[in-house]
Structure formats: C-alpha cells, structure tokens
Short mmCIF file of C-alpha atoms in Angstrom, two decimals:
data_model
loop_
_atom_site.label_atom_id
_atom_site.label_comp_id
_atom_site.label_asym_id
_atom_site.label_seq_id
_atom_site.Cartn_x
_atom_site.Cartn_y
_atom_site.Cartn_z
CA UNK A 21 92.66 105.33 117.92
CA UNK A 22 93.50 101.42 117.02
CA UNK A 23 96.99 100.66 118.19
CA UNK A 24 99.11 97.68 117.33
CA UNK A 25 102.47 96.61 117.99
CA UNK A 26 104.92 93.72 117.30
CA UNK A 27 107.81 92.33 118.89
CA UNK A 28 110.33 91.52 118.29
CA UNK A 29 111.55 93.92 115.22
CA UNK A 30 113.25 91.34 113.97
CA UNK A 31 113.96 87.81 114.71
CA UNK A 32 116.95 85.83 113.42
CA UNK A 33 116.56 81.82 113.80
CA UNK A 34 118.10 78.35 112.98
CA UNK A 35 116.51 76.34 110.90
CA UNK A 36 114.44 74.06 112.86
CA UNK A 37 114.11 76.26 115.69
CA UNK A 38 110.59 77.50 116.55
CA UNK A 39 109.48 80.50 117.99
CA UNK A 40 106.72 83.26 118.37
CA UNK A 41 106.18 86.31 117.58
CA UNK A 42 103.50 88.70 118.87
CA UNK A 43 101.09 91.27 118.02
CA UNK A 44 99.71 93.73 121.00
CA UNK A 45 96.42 95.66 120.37
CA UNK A 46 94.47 98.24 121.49
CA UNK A 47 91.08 98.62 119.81
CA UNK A 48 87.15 99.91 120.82
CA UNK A 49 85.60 96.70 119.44
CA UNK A 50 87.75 94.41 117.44
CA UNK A 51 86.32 93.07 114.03
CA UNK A 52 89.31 91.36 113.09
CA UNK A 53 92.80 90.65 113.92
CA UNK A 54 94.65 89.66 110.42
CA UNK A 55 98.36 88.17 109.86
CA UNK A 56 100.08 89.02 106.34
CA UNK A 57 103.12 87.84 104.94
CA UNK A 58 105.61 90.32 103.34
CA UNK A 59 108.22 88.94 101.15
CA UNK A 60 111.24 92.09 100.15
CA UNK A 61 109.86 93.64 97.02
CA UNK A 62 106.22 92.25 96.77
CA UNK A 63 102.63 93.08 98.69
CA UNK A 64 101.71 91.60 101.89
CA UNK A 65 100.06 88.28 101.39
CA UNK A 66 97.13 87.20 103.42
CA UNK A 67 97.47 84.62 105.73
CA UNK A 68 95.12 84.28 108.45
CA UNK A 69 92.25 86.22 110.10
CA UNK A 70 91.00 85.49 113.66
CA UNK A 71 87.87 86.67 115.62
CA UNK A 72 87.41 86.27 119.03
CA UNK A 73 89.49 85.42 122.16
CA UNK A 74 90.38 81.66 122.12
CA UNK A 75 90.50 81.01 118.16
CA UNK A 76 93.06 79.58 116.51
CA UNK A 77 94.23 79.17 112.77
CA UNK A 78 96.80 76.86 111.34
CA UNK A 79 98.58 76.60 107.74
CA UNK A 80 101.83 74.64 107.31
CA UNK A 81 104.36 75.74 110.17
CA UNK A 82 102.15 78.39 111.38
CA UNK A 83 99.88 78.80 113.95
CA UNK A 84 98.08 82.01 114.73
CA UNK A 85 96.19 81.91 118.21
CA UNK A 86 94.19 85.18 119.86
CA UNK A 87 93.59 86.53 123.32
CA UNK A 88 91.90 89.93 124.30
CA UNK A 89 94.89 91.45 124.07
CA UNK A 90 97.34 90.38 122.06
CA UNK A 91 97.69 87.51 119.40
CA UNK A 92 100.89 85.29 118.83
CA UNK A 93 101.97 83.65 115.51
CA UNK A 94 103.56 80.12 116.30
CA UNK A 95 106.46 78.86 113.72
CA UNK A 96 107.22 75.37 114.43
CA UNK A 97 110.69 74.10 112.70
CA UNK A 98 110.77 77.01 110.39
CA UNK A 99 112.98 76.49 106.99
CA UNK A 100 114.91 79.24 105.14
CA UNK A 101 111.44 79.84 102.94
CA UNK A 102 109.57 81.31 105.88
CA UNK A 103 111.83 84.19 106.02
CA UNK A 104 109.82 87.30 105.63
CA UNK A 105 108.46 90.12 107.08
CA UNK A 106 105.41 89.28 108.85
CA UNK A 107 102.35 91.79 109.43
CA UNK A 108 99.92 92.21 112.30
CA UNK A 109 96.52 94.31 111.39
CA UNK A 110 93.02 95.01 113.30
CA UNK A 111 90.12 96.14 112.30
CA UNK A 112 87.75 97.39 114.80
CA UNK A 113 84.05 99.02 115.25
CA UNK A 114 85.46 101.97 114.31
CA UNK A 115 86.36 100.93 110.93
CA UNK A 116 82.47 101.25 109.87
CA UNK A 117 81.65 99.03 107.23
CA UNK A 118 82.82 95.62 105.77
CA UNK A 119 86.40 95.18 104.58
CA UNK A 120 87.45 99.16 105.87
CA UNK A 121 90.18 100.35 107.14
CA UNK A 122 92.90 98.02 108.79
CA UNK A 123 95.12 99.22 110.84
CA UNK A 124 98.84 97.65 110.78
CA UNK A 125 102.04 96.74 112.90
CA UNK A 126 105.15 98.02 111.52
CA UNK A 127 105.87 93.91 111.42
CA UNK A 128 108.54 91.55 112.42
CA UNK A 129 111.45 90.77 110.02
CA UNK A 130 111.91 86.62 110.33
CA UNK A 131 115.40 85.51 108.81
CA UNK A 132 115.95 81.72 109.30
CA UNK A 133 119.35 80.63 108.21
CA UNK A 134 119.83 77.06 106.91
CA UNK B 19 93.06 86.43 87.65
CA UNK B 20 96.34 88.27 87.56
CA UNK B 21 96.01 89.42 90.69
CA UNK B 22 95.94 93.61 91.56
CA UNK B 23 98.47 94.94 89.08
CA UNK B 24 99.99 98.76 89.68
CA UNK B 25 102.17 100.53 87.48
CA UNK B 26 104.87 101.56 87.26
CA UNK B 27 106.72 99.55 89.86
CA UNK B 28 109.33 101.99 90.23
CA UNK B 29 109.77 105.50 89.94
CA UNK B 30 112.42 108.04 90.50
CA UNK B 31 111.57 111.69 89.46
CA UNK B 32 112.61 115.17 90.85
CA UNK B 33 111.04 117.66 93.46
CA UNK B 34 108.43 119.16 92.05
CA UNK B 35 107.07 116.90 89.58
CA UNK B 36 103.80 115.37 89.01
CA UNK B 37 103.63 111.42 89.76
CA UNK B 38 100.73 108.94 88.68
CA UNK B 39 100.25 105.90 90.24
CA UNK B 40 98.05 103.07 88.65
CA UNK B 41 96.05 99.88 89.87
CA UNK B 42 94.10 97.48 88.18
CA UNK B 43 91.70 95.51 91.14
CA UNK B 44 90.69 92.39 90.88
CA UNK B 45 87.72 91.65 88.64
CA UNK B 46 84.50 91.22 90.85
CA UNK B 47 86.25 93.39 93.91
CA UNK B 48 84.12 96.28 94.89
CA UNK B 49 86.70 98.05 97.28
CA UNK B 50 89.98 99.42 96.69
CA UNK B 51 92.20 101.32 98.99
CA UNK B 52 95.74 102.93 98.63
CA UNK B 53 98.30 102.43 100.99
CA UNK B 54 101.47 103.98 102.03
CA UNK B 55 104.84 101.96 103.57
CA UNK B 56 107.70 103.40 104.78
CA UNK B 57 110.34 102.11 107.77
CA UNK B 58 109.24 104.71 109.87
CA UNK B 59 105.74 104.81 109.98
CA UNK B 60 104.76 101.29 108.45
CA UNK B 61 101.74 100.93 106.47
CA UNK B 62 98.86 103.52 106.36
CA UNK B 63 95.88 103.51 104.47
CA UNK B 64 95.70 107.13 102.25
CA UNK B 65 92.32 106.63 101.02
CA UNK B 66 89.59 104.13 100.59
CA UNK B 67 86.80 103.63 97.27
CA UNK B 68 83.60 101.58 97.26
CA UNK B 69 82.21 100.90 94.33
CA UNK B 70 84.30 103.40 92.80
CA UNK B 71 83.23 105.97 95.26
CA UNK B 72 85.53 107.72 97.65
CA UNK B 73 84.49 106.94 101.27
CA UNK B 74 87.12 107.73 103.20
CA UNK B 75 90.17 110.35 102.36
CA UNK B 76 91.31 111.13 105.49
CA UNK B 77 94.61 109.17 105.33
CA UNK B 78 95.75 111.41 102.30
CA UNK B 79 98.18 113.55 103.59
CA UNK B 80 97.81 117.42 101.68
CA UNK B 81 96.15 118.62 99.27
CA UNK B 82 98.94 117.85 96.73
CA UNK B 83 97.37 113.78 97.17
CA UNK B 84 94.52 113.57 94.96
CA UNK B 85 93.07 109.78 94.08
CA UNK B 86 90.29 108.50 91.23
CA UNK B 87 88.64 105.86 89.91
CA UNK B 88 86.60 106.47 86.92
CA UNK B 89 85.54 103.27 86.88
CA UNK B 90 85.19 99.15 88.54
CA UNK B 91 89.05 98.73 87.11
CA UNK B 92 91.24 101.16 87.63
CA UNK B 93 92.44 103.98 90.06
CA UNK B 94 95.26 106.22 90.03
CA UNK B 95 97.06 108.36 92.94
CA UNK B 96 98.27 111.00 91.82
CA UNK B 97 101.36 113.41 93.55
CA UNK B 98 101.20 116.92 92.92
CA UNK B 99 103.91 118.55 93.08
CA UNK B 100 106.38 115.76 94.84
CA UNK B 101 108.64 115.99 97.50
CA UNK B 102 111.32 114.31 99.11
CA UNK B 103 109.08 112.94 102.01
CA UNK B 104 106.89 111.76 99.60
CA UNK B 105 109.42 108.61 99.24
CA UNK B 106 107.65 105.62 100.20
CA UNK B 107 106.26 102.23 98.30
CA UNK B 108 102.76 102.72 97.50
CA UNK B 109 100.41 99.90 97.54
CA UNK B 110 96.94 99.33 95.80
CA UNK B 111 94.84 96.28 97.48
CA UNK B 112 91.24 95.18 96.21
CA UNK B 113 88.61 93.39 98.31
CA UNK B 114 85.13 91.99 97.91
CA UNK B 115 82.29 92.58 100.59
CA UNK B 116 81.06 89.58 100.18
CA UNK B 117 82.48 86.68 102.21
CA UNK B 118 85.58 86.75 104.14
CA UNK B 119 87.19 90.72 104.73
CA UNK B 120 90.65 89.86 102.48
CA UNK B 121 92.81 92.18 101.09
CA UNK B 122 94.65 91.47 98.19
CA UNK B 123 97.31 93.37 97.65
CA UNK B 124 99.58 94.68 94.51
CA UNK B 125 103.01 94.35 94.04
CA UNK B 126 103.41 98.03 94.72
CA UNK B 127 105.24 101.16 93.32
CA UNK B 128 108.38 102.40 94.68
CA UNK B 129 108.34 106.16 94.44
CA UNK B 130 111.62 107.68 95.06
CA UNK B 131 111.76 111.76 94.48
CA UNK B 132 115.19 113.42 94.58
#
C-alpha cells in the first residue's frame, strides 16, 4: 500500500523566513509525486507535479525538488499569503490507469505572521 | 469555466437521514472522483468514474455509500442512512486523460450529522 507522510504538522514562520517542508513516500513504482495547496474552507489547488529523482519545479516562492524517497517543498521569504495547508500526494503503478487514484499526506499547516 | 461546483456546501442533518451530495465537473473532463477529508484520516478517495463509469468503489466505506453519474456533468454521493462518523468535508475533483494528470478540485461540502 502507497504511504506518505509530512512533517512537520504544522509550521509557524516570520515573514521573510524560509523553510522546508517534506513529504516521505513509500510506493511500488511512482507515477507521480503532486504538491496541492489548501486554503481553510476551499479544495486543494494544484501546484506542482514531479517525476523522477532529481527534478525540480518552481512557481513564485516555491520550489518543489524530488529524491527516491522523499520530496521537499522550498519557501523562500514567505509573506502572510502563503499561509495554507499544503498537500503531498503519489500516484504509483498501482494506481492503473491515467489520472487514478492519488494517494495523500494528511499535509502541513504553514502560518506566516507579518 | 466555473470550475467543479458541488452543492450544497454545507449540511447539517440528523442520524438517520438520507444526504445527497452534488458535483458539476469540468466541461471536457472525463474522470471524476469523490473524496473524503477529515483531521484524522486526511483525504481518501471513496470512489472513482471514467467516462461516467464506475471503475473503482473500493474507497466507499458500507453499503449505506452509494455514488452516480447519469451522465458527462454531474454525480451525486449519496448517504444512506447517516451517521455521526459520517462527518467529514466531501470533495468532488474532475480530470482530463489527456495531457498532464491534474485534479481539479471543488470547493467541497461540509456534512455535519448530529
């Protein structure tokens, strides 16, 4: 069975100051490793999906990089709109056929205060 | 495009009543899946449609879960009868097969049953 799992639970940061946060994974075959967005009250957003060991992905004050094992999503000088709940999801072999069955982190709760 | 819209976006009812969930997908999208969030256990998918055909159910948790989708633009979820434990924010998210494996997600409905 896919397995992920992010740490911290929650993070609590000054504006300004960056940090990581990181998604652990256990998979057969991975097809996917996918970071969401969750603002309180609204659907996970979409934000980046990586493939293979080595890739990375960048978008404003984020940077999402991937190893066999675990994937980290770099916020450099967050600001007070970045606070969220951010999401961690695989999808592997198992998961059969195109856009089936990911399989999420219980996420990490970002509060930057200004 | 509006996005995935569900309805209602919240909903408080009693033990042993019947709930109905809606979604609207994306035009174009050929998948939809429902998924379940809750503190404890995160988010989990409860069943998955291609091109309005079931594919996989094996997320749904009893027999009291039952999920269509009569046609290309809308599903429902349906709780019969509801329990406490069935408290959770349910979540409708479209995709396409073709091109990148994105889900877009709803805005959700909040069941809570007293």
């Amino acid at each position: 069975e896919d397995q992920v799992t992010q740490s911290p639970e929650a993070l609590r940061l000054q504006e300004g100051e960056s940090s990581s946060l990181n998604c652990s994974y256990t998979v057969s075959g991975l097809r996917g490793l996918f970071w969401y967005r969750q603002d309180p009250g609204k659907g996970p957003e979409f934000l980046f999906t990586l493939y293979s060991a080595g890739e990375e992905k960048e978008k404003e004050r984020l940077k999402a990089t991937l190893t066999k094992k675990e994937s980290f999503l770099h916020i450099t000088a967050p600001k007070p709109e970045d606070s969220a709940t951010y999401l961690c999801a695989v999808r592997s072999v198992r998961s059969g056929g195109s856009n089936y069955k990911l399989t999420f982190g219980k996420g990490t709760l970002l509060t930057v205060n200004p | 495009d509006a996005g995935v819209i569900q309805s209602p976006r919240h909903e408080v009812t009693e033990m042993g009543q019947e709930v109905t969930l809606r979604c609207k997908p994306i035009s174009g999208h050929n998948s939809l899946f429902w998924y379940r969030q809750t503190m404890m256990r995160g988010l989990e998918l409860l069943i998955y449609f291609n091109n309005n055909v079931p594919i996989d159910d094996s997320g749904m948790p009893e027999d009291r879960f039952s999920a269509k989708m009569p046609n290309a633009s809308f599903s429902t979820l349906k709780i019969q009868p509801s329990e406490p434990r069935d408290s959770a924010v349910y979540f409708c998210a479209s995709s396409s097969t073709v091109g990148a494996n994105v889900l877009t997600f709803g805005a959700g409905s909040r069941l809570t049953v007293l």
